[in-house]
Short mmCIF file of C-alpha atoms in Angstrom, two decimals:
data_model
loop_
_atom_site.label_atom_id
_atom_site.label_comp_id
_atom_site.label_asym_id
_atom_site.label_seq_id
_atom_site.Cartn_x
_atom_site.Cartn_y
_atom_site.Cartn_z
CA MET A 825 -23.07 12.11 -6.59
CA GLY A 826 -22.04 12.05 -10.23
CA TRP A 827 -23.08 9.47 -12.80
CA GLN A 828 -19.86 7.45 -13.06
CA LEU A 829 -20.08 5.54 -9.78
CA PRO A 830 -23.77 4.63 -10.16
CA ALA A 831 -23.07 3.51 -13.73
CA TYR A 832 -20.18 1.29 -12.51
CA LEU A 833 -22.21 -0.19 -9.70
CA ALA A 834 -25.14 -0.98 -12.01
CA ALA A 835 -22.75 -2.74 -14.54
CA SER A 836 -21.08 -4.67 -11.73
CA HIS A 837 -24.25 -6.80 -11.33
CA ALA A 838 -23.24 -8.46 -14.59
CA PHE A 839 -19.73 -9.28 -13.49
CA PRO A 840 -20.73 -12.85 -12.27
CA LEU A 841 -21.60 -13.76 -15.87
CA ALA A 842 -17.88 -13.71 -16.75
CA ALA A 843 -16.33 -14.52 -13.38
CA PRO A 844 -16.38 -18.34 -13.58
CA PHE A 845 -14.83 -18.29 -17.08
CA VAL A 846 -12.15 -15.81 -16.02
CA LEU A 847 -11.26 -17.79 -12.89
CA ARG A 848 -11.06 -21.11 -14.72
CA ARG A 849 -8.67 -19.61 -17.24
CA ARG A 850 -6.48 -18.21 -14.47
CA LEU A 851 -6.53 -21.53 -12.67
CA ALA A 852 -5.34 -23.29 -15.78
CA ARG A 853 -2.45 -20.77 -16.03
CA GLY A 854 -1.45 -21.29 -12.41
CA LYS A 855 -2.47 -17.76 -11.39
CA GLU A 856 -5.07 -18.81 -8.85
CA ASP A 857 -4.84 -21.15 -5.81
CA PRO A 858 -7.04 -24.21 -6.49
CA ALA A 859 -7.81 -24.57 -2.79
CA ARG A 860 -8.73 -20.89 -2.32
CA TYR A 861 -10.01 -19.39 -5.61
CA THR A 862 -13.60 -19.44 -4.31
CA GLU A 863 -12.60 -16.65 -1.92
CA LYS A 864 -12.83 -14.38 -4.99
CA LEU A 865 -16.49 -15.39 -5.25
CA GLY A 866 -17.03 -14.16 -1.64
CA LEU A 867 -16.89 -17.72 -0.12
CA PRO A 868 -14.59 -17.61 2.93
CA THR A 869 -12.13 -20.35 3.69
CA ALA A 870 -11.44 -19.21 7.32
CA PRO A 871 -13.61 -18.36 10.32
CA ARG A 872 -14.11 -14.89 11.58
CA PRO A 873 -12.27 -14.24 14.86
CA ASP A 874 -14.15 -12.93 17.88
CA GLY A 875 -13.94 -9.30 18.80
CA ARG A 876 -13.11 -6.29 16.73
CA LEU A 877 -11.66 -6.88 13.25
CA VAL A 878 -9.63 -4.52 11.08
CA TRP A 879 -9.76 -5.30 7.39
CA LEU A 880 -6.75 -4.07 5.36
CA HIS A 881 -6.44 -4.38 1.59
CA ALA A 882 -3.52 -4.08 -0.80
CA VAL A 883 -3.08 -5.26 -4.36
CA GLY A 884 0.04 -7.33 -4.54
CA LEU A 885 3.12 -8.74 -2.85
CA GLY A 886 5.08 -5.61 -1.96
CA GLU A 887 2.02 -3.62 -0.91
CA VAL A 888 0.71 -6.44 1.30
CA LEU A 889 4.02 -6.90 3.09
CA SER A 890 4.25 -3.19 3.77
CA LEU A 891 1.00 -3.42 5.84
CA ARG A 892 2.74 -5.44 8.49
CA GLY A 893 4.29 -2.49 10.25
CA LEU A 894 0.97 -0.75 10.50
CA ILE A 895 -0.70 -3.97 11.81
CA ALA A 896 2.06 -4.12 14.46
CA ALA A 897 1.55 -0.54 15.46
CA MET A 898 -2.22 -1.00 15.74
CA ALA A 899 -1.83 -4.24 17.72
CA ALA A 900 0.56 -2.54 20.09
CA ARG A 901 -2.21 -0.07 21.01
CA ASP A 902 -4.99 -2.77 21.31
CA GLY A 903 -3.75 -6.31 21.84
CA ALA A 904 -7.30 -7.72 21.45
CA LEU A 905 -7.65 -6.59 17.80
CA SER A 906 -7.71 -9.11 14.96
CA PHE A 907 -6.76 -8.31 11.36
CA LEU A 908 -7.95 -9.47 7.97
CA VAL A 909 -5.62 -8.77 5.04
CA THR A 910 -6.93 -9.14 1.54
CA SER A 911 -5.07 -9.00 -1.74
CA GLY A 912 -5.44 -10.12 -5.34
CA THR A 913 -2.37 -12.14 -6.31
CA ARG A 914 -1.32 -15.71 -5.48
CA ALA A 915 2.27 -14.64 -4.83
CA SER A 916 1.11 -12.17 -2.18
CA ALA A 917 -0.73 -14.92 -0.32
CA GLN A 918 2.26 -17.32 -0.52
CA VAL A 919 4.81 -14.84 0.84
CA LEU A 920 2.48 -13.34 3.46
CA ALA A 921 1.83 -16.80 4.81
CA ALA A 922 5.47 -16.99 5.90
CA ASN A 923 5.34 -13.42 7.37
CA LEU A 924 1.86 -13.30 8.84
CA PRO A 925 1.57 -11.07 11.96
CA PRO A 926 -0.14 -12.44 15.01
CA ARG A 927 -4.01 -12.55 15.05
CA THR A 928 -3.98 -11.95 11.29
CA THR A 929 -5.84 -13.88 8.53
CA HIS A 930 -5.33 -13.55 4.79
CA GLN A 931 -8.13 -13.96 2.22
CA PHE A 932 -8.40 -12.96 -1.48
CA LEU A 933 -10.55 -9.94 -2.14
CA PRO A 934 -13.78 -10.95 -3.88
CA LEU A 935 -14.36 -9.80 -7.40
CA ASP A 936 -16.13 -6.44 -7.45
CA ALA A 937 -19.69 -7.63 -7.82
CA PRO A 938 -22.50 -7.03 -5.32
CA ARG A 939 -23.27 -10.71 -4.85
CA TYR A 940 -19.76 -11.59 -3.85
CA LEU A 941 -19.16 -8.60 -1.74
CA ALA A 942 -22.33 -9.15 0.24
CA ARG A 943 -21.15 -12.65 1.14
CA PHE A 944 -17.74 -11.33 2.17
CA LEU A 945 -19.08 -8.56 4.36
CA ALA A 946 -21.76 -10.71 5.96
CA HIS A 947 -19.15 -13.24 7.03
CA TRP A 948 -16.25 -10.95 8.17
CA ARG A 949 -18.24 -7.94 9.54
CA PRO A 950 -15.16 -5.70 9.73
CA ASP A 951 -15.09 -2.74 12.14
CA LEU A 952 -12.74 -0.77 10.01
CA SER A 953 -11.65 -0.89 6.36
CA VAL A 954 -8.15 0.27 5.41
CA TRP A 955 -7.09 0.56 1.72
CA ALA A 956 -3.46 0.93 0.66
CA GLU A 957 -1.70 2.73 -2.19
CA GLN A 958 -3.78 3.11 -5.38
CA GLU A 959 -5.95 0.10 -5.07
CA LEU A 960 -9.59 1.15 -4.82
CA TRP A 961 -12.35 -1.11 -6.02
CA PRO A 962 -15.55 1.02 -6.37
CA GLY A 963 -18.01 -1.77 -5.49
CA ALA A 964 -16.18 -2.82 -2.37
CA VAL A 965 -15.63 0.73 -1.17
CA ALA A 966 -19.29 1.57 -1.75
CA ALA A 967 -20.54 -1.61 -0.06
CA ALA A 968 -18.37 -1.04 3.03
CA HIS A 969 -19.57 2.54 3.28
CA ARG A 970 -23.17 1.47 2.89
CA ALA A 971 -22.65 -1.05 5.65
CA GLY A 972 -21.47 1.72 7.99
CA ILE A 973 -17.80 0.55 8.05
CA PRO A 974 -15.37 3.45 8.50
CA LEU A 975 -12.94 3.77 5.59
CA ALA A 976 -9.32 4.86 5.47
CA LEU A 977 -6.82 5.18 2.63
CA VAL A 978 -3.11 4.84 3.72
CA ASN A 979 0.22 4.80 2.00
CA ALA A 980 -1.36 6.47 -1.10
CA ARG A 981 1.02 7.08 -4.01
CA MET A 982 0.06 8.91 -7.18
CA ASN A 983 2.53 10.48 -9.57
CA ASP A 984 1.59 12.94 -12.30
CA ALA A 985 0.92 10.16 -14.85
CA ALA A 986 -1.31 8.25 -12.50
CA PHE A 987 -3.19 11.44 -11.65
CA ALA A 988 -3.72 12.32 -15.35
CA ARG A 989 -5.36 8.83 -15.89
CA ARG A 990 -7.61 9.20 -12.84
CA ALA A 991 -8.54 12.76 -13.68
CA ARG A 992 -10.42 11.44 -16.72
CA ALA A 993 -12.77 9.76 -14.25
CA ARG A 994 -12.73 12.58 -11.74
CA GLY A 995 -16.36 12.15 -10.83
CA LEU A 996 -15.86 8.48 -9.95
CA PHE A 997 -12.90 9.22 -7.73
CA ALA A 998 -14.56 12.18 -6.11
CA ASP A 999 -17.53 9.97 -5.05
CA LEU A 1000 -15.20 7.23 -3.74
CA LEU A 1001 -12.75 9.52 -1.92
CA ALA A 1002 -15.62 11.41 -0.24
CA ARG A 1003 -16.38 8.14 1.60
CA PHE A 1004 -13.00 7.97 3.33
CA ALA A 1005 -12.71 9.40 6.84
CA LEU A 1006 -8.95 9.41 6.72
CA VAL A 1007 -6.59 9.79 3.73
CA ALA A 1008 -2.81 9.45 4.24
CA ALA A 1009 -0.35 9.97 1.41
CA GLN A 1010 3.30 8.97 1.03
CA ASP A 1011 4.35 12.45 -0.19
CA ASP A 1012 3.23 16.00 -0.95
CA THR A 1013 2.67 15.38 -4.64
CA THR A 1014 0.22 12.54 -3.89
CA ALA A 1015 -1.58 14.63 -1.27
CA ARG A 1016 -2.13 17.38 -3.86
CA HIS A 1017 -3.39 14.96 -6.46
CA LEU A 1018 -5.76 13.36 -3.98
CA ALA A 1019 -7.11 16.70 -2.91
CA ALA A 1020 -7.66 17.64 -6.53
CA LEU A 1021 -9.66 14.41 -6.99
CA GLY A 1022 -11.88 15.12 -4.02
CA ALA A 1023 -10.15 13.74 -0.88
CA ARG A 1024 -10.82 15.68 2.28
CA LYS A 1025 -7.71 17.00 3.99
CA PRO A 1026 -5.20 14.37 2.93
CA ARG A 1027 -2.17 14.21 5.18
CA VAL A 1028 1.42 13.14 4.46
CA THR A 1029 2.64 10.27 6.61
CA GLY A 1030 5.44 8.75 4.53
CA ALA A 1031 5.78 5.28 2.97
CA LEU A 1032 4.69 2.16 4.83
CA LYS A 1033 7.35 0.09 3.13
CA ALA A 1034 10.03 1.89 5.14
CA ALA A 1035 8.29 0.82 8.34
CA ALA A 1036 7.68 -2.83 7.61
CA PRO A 1037 9.15 -5.34 10.02
CA PRO A 1038 11.96 -7.65 8.80
CA LEU A 1039 10.96 -10.48 6.47
CA ALA A 1040 10.92 -13.92 8.10
CA ALA A 1041 13.35 -16.85 7.56
CA ASP A 1042 13.28 -20.40 8.68
CA PRO A 1043 15.93 -20.70 11.51
CA ALA A 1044 16.99 -24.19 10.64
CA THR A 1045 17.50 -23.34 6.93
CA LEU A 1046 19.40 -20.23 7.81
CA LYS A 1047 21.76 -22.09 10.11
CA ALA A 1048 22.39 -24.75 7.54
CA LEU A 1049 23.14 -22.23 4.79
CA GLN A 1050 25.41 -20.23 7.07
CA ALA A 1051 27.45 -23.39 7.60
CA ALA A 1052 27.40 -24.27 3.94
CA LEU A 1053 28.61 -20.73 2.91
CA HIS A 1054 31.17 -20.15 5.63
CA ASP A 1055 34.06 -19.97 3.15
CA ARG A 1056 32.23 -18.08 0.48
CA ARG A 1057 31.63 -14.34 -0.04
CA PRO A 1058 27.94 -14.30 -1.01
CA TRP A 1059 26.26 -11.16 -2.36
CA LEU A 1060 22.68 -10.77 -3.48
CA LEU A 1061 20.81 -9.49 -6.53
CA ALA A 1062 17.25 -9.05 -5.31
CA SER A 1063 14.05 -8.83 -7.38
CA SER A 1064 16.01 -8.91 -10.61
CA HIS A 1065 15.11 -8.21 -14.18
CA PRO A 1066 17.28 -8.89 -17.33
CA GLU A 1067 19.12 -5.54 -17.23
CA ASP A 1068 20.06 -6.06 -13.57
CA GLU A 1069 21.23 -9.61 -14.20
CA ALA A 1070 23.52 -8.40 -17.06
CA ALA A 1071 25.20 -5.92 -14.68
CA ALA A 1072 25.45 -8.44 -11.85
CA LEU A 1073 26.85 -11.28 -13.98
CA ALA A 1074 29.47 -8.96 -15.50
CA ALA A 1075 30.58 -7.96 -12.02
CA ARG A 1076 30.69 -11.61 -10.90
CA ARG A 1077 33.07 -12.42 -13.75
CA ALA A 1078 35.46 -9.85 -12.29
CA GLN A 1079 35.47 -11.48 -8.89
CA GLY A 1080 37.58 -14.32 -7.49
CA PRO A 1081 36.44 -17.95 -7.16
CA GLU A 1082 35.30 -17.65 -3.58
CA ALA A 1083 32.56 -15.13 -4.40
CA LEU A 1084 28.98 -16.30 -4.83
CA LEU A 1085 26.35 -14.26 -6.59
CA VAL A 1086 22.83 -15.16 -5.45
CA ILE A 1087 20.08 -14.07 -7.86
CA VAL A 1088 16.44 -13.88 -6.63
CA PRO A 1089 14.49 -12.95 -9.81
CA ARG A 1090 11.32 -10.95 -9.58
CA ASP A 1091 9.68 -13.57 -11.77
CA PRO A 1092 10.91 -17.08 -10.69
CA PRO A 1093 9.83 -18.86 -13.95
CA ARG A 1094 12.53 -16.83 -15.72
CA ALA A 1095 15.21 -18.98 -13.96
CA PRO A 1096 16.01 -21.16 -17.03
CA ALA A 1097 16.77 -18.10 -19.12
CA ILE A 1098 18.91 -16.59 -16.35
CA SER A 1099 20.77 -19.89 -16.06
CA ALA A 1100 21.42 -20.00 -19.78
CA ALA A 1101 22.77 -16.45 -19.79
CA THR A 1102 25.05 -17.37 -16.88
CA LEU A 1103 26.44 -20.42 -18.61
CA ASP A 1104 27.02 -18.39 -21.81
CA LEU A 1105 29.40 -16.19 -19.77
CA GLY A 1106 31.33 -19.26 -18.62
CA LEU A 1107 30.02 -19.09 -15.02
CA ALA A 1108 29.01 -22.22 -13.14
CA VAL A 1109 25.41 -22.02 -11.92
CA SER A 1110 23.00 -23.81 -9.62
CA ARG A 1111 19.23 -23.40 -9.02
CA LYS A 1112 17.20 -23.83 -5.87
CA SER A 1113 14.56 -25.89 -7.66
CA LEU A 1114 17.30 -28.40 -8.56
CA SER A 1115 19.54 -28.04 -5.56
CA PRO A 1116 18.28 -26.64 -2.25
CA ARG A 1117 21.74 -25.28 -1.40
CA PRO A 1118 24.28 -23.63 -3.78
CA ASP A 1119 26.49 -26.24 -5.39
CA PRO A 1120 30.08 -26.17 -3.94
CA GLY A 1121 31.47 -25.17 -7.37
CA ALA A 1122 28.72 -22.69 -8.29
CA GLN A 1123 29.67 -19.15 -8.96
CA VAL A 1124 26.02 -18.08 -9.28
CA HIS A 1125 23.00 -19.48 -7.50
CA ILE A 1126 19.48 -18.76 -8.69
CA VAL A 1127 16.67 -18.81 -6.08
CA ASP A 1128 13.67 -19.58 -8.34
CA ALA A 1129 11.01 -19.35 -5.61
CA PHE A 1130 8.87 -16.80 -3.86
CA GLY A 1131 9.41 -15.99 -0.15
CA ASP A 1132 13.18 -16.45 0.24
CA LEU A 1133 14.34 -12.83 0.41
CA GLY A 1134 14.23 -12.82 4.21
CA LEU A 1135 16.68 -15.64 4.20
CA TRP A 1136 19.12 -14.19 1.70
CA TYR A 1137 19.14 -10.69 3.07
CA ARG A 1138 20.39 -12.27 6.33
CA LEU A 1139 23.02 -14.37 4.54
CA CYS A 1140 24.40 -11.68 2.17
CA PRO A 1141 26.07 -8.58 3.65
CA VAL A 1142 25.56 -6.66 0.38
CA ALA A 1143 22.37 -6.50 -1.72
CA LEU A 1144 21.99 -4.98 -5.18
CA ILE A 1145 18.30 -4.05 -5.52
CA GLY A 1146 16.89 -4.99 -8.89
CA GLY A 1147 14.70 -3.05 -11.27
CA SER A 1148 17.24 -0.18 -11.07
CA PHE A 1149 19.15 -0.84 -14.31
CA GLY A 1150 16.15 -0.90 -16.68
CA PRO A 1151 12.65 0.38 -17.36
CA THR A 1152 11.17 -1.13 -14.17
CA GLU A 1153 12.59 1.89 -12.33
CA GLY A 1154 13.44 0.27 -9.02
CA HIS A 1155 12.09 -2.05 -6.33
CA ASN A 1156 11.73 -1.73 -2.55
CA PRO A 1157 15.03 -1.14 -0.74
CA TRP A 1158 13.59 -1.22 2.75
CA GLU A 1159 13.39 -5.03 3.08
CA ALA A 1160 17.24 -5.04 2.81
CA ALA A 1161 17.57 -2.16 5.23
CA ALA A 1162 15.47 -3.88 7.88
CA LEU A 1163 17.78 -6.88 7.86
CA GLY A 1164 21.07 -5.01 7.86
CA ALA A 1165 22.18 -5.68 4.27
CA ALA A 1166 24.13 -2.93 2.58
CA ILE A 1167 22.04 -1.48 -0.29
CA LEU A 1168 23.48 -0.93 -3.75
CA HIS A 1169 21.33 0.15 -6.66
CA GLY A 1170 21.47 1.37 -10.24
CA PRO A 1171 20.58 4.74 -11.58
CA ARG A 1172 16.90 4.14 -12.45
CA THR A 1173 14.72 4.31 -9.37
CA ALA A 1174 11.73 6.51 -10.30
CA ASN A 1175 9.16 4.19 -8.70
CA PHE A 1176 10.94 4.67 -5.32
CA ALA A 1177 12.49 8.05 -5.97
CA ALA A 1178 11.74 9.51 -2.44
CA ASP A 1179 12.94 6.30 -0.73
CA TYR A 1180 16.25 6.17 -2.56
CA ALA A 1181 16.85 9.91 -2.22
CA ARG A 1182 16.35 9.51 1.59
CA LEU A 1183 18.68 6.51 1.76
CA ASP A 1184 21.34 7.91 -0.54
CA GLY A 1185 21.27 11.31 1.14
CA ALA A 1186 21.85 9.73 4.56
CA GLY A 1187 24.76 7.66 3.32
CA ALA A 1188 22.61 4.55 3.81
CA ALA A 1189 22.60 3.34 0.18
CA LEU A 1190 24.88 3.68 -2.86
CA ALA A 1191 23.84 4.55 -6.42
CA LEU A 1192 26.21 3.30 -9.07
CA SER A 1193 26.57 2.43 -12.74
CA ALA A 1194 27.07 -1.14 -14.00
CA ASP A 1195 30.78 -0.34 -14.62
CA ALA A 1196 31.23 0.73 -11.02
CA LEU A 1197 29.69 -2.35 -9.50
CA PRO A 1198 32.87 -4.57 -9.29
CA GLN A 1199 34.81 -1.88 -7.35
CA ALA A 1200 31.82 -1.30 -4.98
CA LEU A 1201 31.62 -5.00 -4.22
CA ALA A 1202 35.22 -4.98 -3.06
CA GLN A 1203 34.51 -2.34 -0.46
CA ASP A 1204 33.29 -2.66 3.18
CA HIS A 1205 29.76 -1.25 3.55
CA ALA A 1206 29.08 -2.14 7.12
CA ALA A 1207 28.66 1.47 8.24
CA MET A 1208 26.25 2.18 5.31
CA ALA A 1209 24.17 -0.85 6.29
CA ALA A 1210 24.01 0.26 9.91
CA ARG A 1211 22.64 3.63 8.83
CA ALA A 1212 19.94 2.01 6.71
CA LEU A 1213 18.95 -0.21 9.60
CA ALA A 1214 18.61 2.80 11.87
CA LEU A 1215 16.38 4.55 9.35
CA SER A 1216 14.20 1.47 9.08
CA GLN A 1217 13.77 1.25 12.88
CA ALA A 1218 12.95 4.95 13.07
CA ALA A 1219 10.28 4.53 10.42
CA ARG A 1220 8.65 1.74 12.43
CA ASP A 1221 8.60 3.93 15.52
CA SER A 1222 6.90 6.74 13.59
CA LEU A 1223 3.73 4.76 12.80
CA ALA A 1224 2.17 5.19 16.29
CA PRO A 1225 0.27 8.46 15.48
CA LEU A 1226 -1.35 6.95 12.29
CA ALA A 1227 -2.25 3.75 14.15
CA ALA A 1228 -3.93 5.82 16.86
CA ASP A 1229 -5.95 7.83 14.37
CA LEU A 1230 -7.10 4.68 12.54
CA LEU A 1231 -8.25 3.05 15.77
CA ASP A 1232 -10.14 6.29 16.66
CA LEU A 1233 -12.27 5.80 13.54
CA MET A 1234 -13.87 2.73 15.16
CA ARG A 1235 -15.11 4.59 18.20
#
């Protein structure tokens, strides 16, 4: 063992000195749940279920939702299993609550201090610990390993820039990765990087986001909106940023009065700014926070809330995936694919390069410029949507071998 991990673990004993101040500040800014922030101090707010428990951790909203396909595949092999999902963000907890798989509990991961982690592990006593993507907390990994809990890393993603940052702490990552009995990467590049950092025989299993089950939607709300929009032509801009909104609003100006652009921003508090930009272009706008349904005369409707994408992917036959016209470099296209929405996207998708290359190459998504968007919206993309749906289903079916190998770690 090198010096970096022991130094980190020694320093982590001091984390509780700052933790209360940090959490109070985050509470004041609305970034923590007042009813559940104590989970980050290792104090559980839910009972441990009986029987074997698989603990899965991911950092944020998209990563947490991607775990659902793996949970379903593991549950299909052992219907008595229970699952604990941990994450760090309030938004991830809110959206997962509406998409929680059976026999699954969500909690916030404790801050990475021995005192908090000891409380957490003593209460939950997991039989397996599964970590997703790049999110590794040294204290939690070391504590689970010390407690004899098998460790697995899945859905790992590490591009050249991320590898260069981690290589500066190669000793730390070598010590952490040596504790993992199974390491599964999204692609060959990640597998090479993980091997260079000390992972033992990393395998390539693809991205979990492609295999996630469809997002949920309230049936009554869906039915009511289907009736309200029966004479409209709704289309969706999902997980938007300013550059995406500029392209979508310009395209909406070129459409007829019956069209309805629905914008679901990545950051809902940006809704007032989006509304102002819409009005500046002479387009009528409504907002969910002010009107649960799109106003009859609205040309643009802004959904300023978390957790509604499952609803709008069902309502809109075409979805423009945000983050793809600016420096964000793309968001997850598979949520749209799983619900049969045709996928359009801009030219900047580096964060999901392999996913978009797979979809585009199969004729299951369409890359376009902002200027080409109006023409694309006038076309029928039903066949393209069907191809994306088929790829999503195939990805879910492919999870069985990884699920079996994970369950074998508990034997």
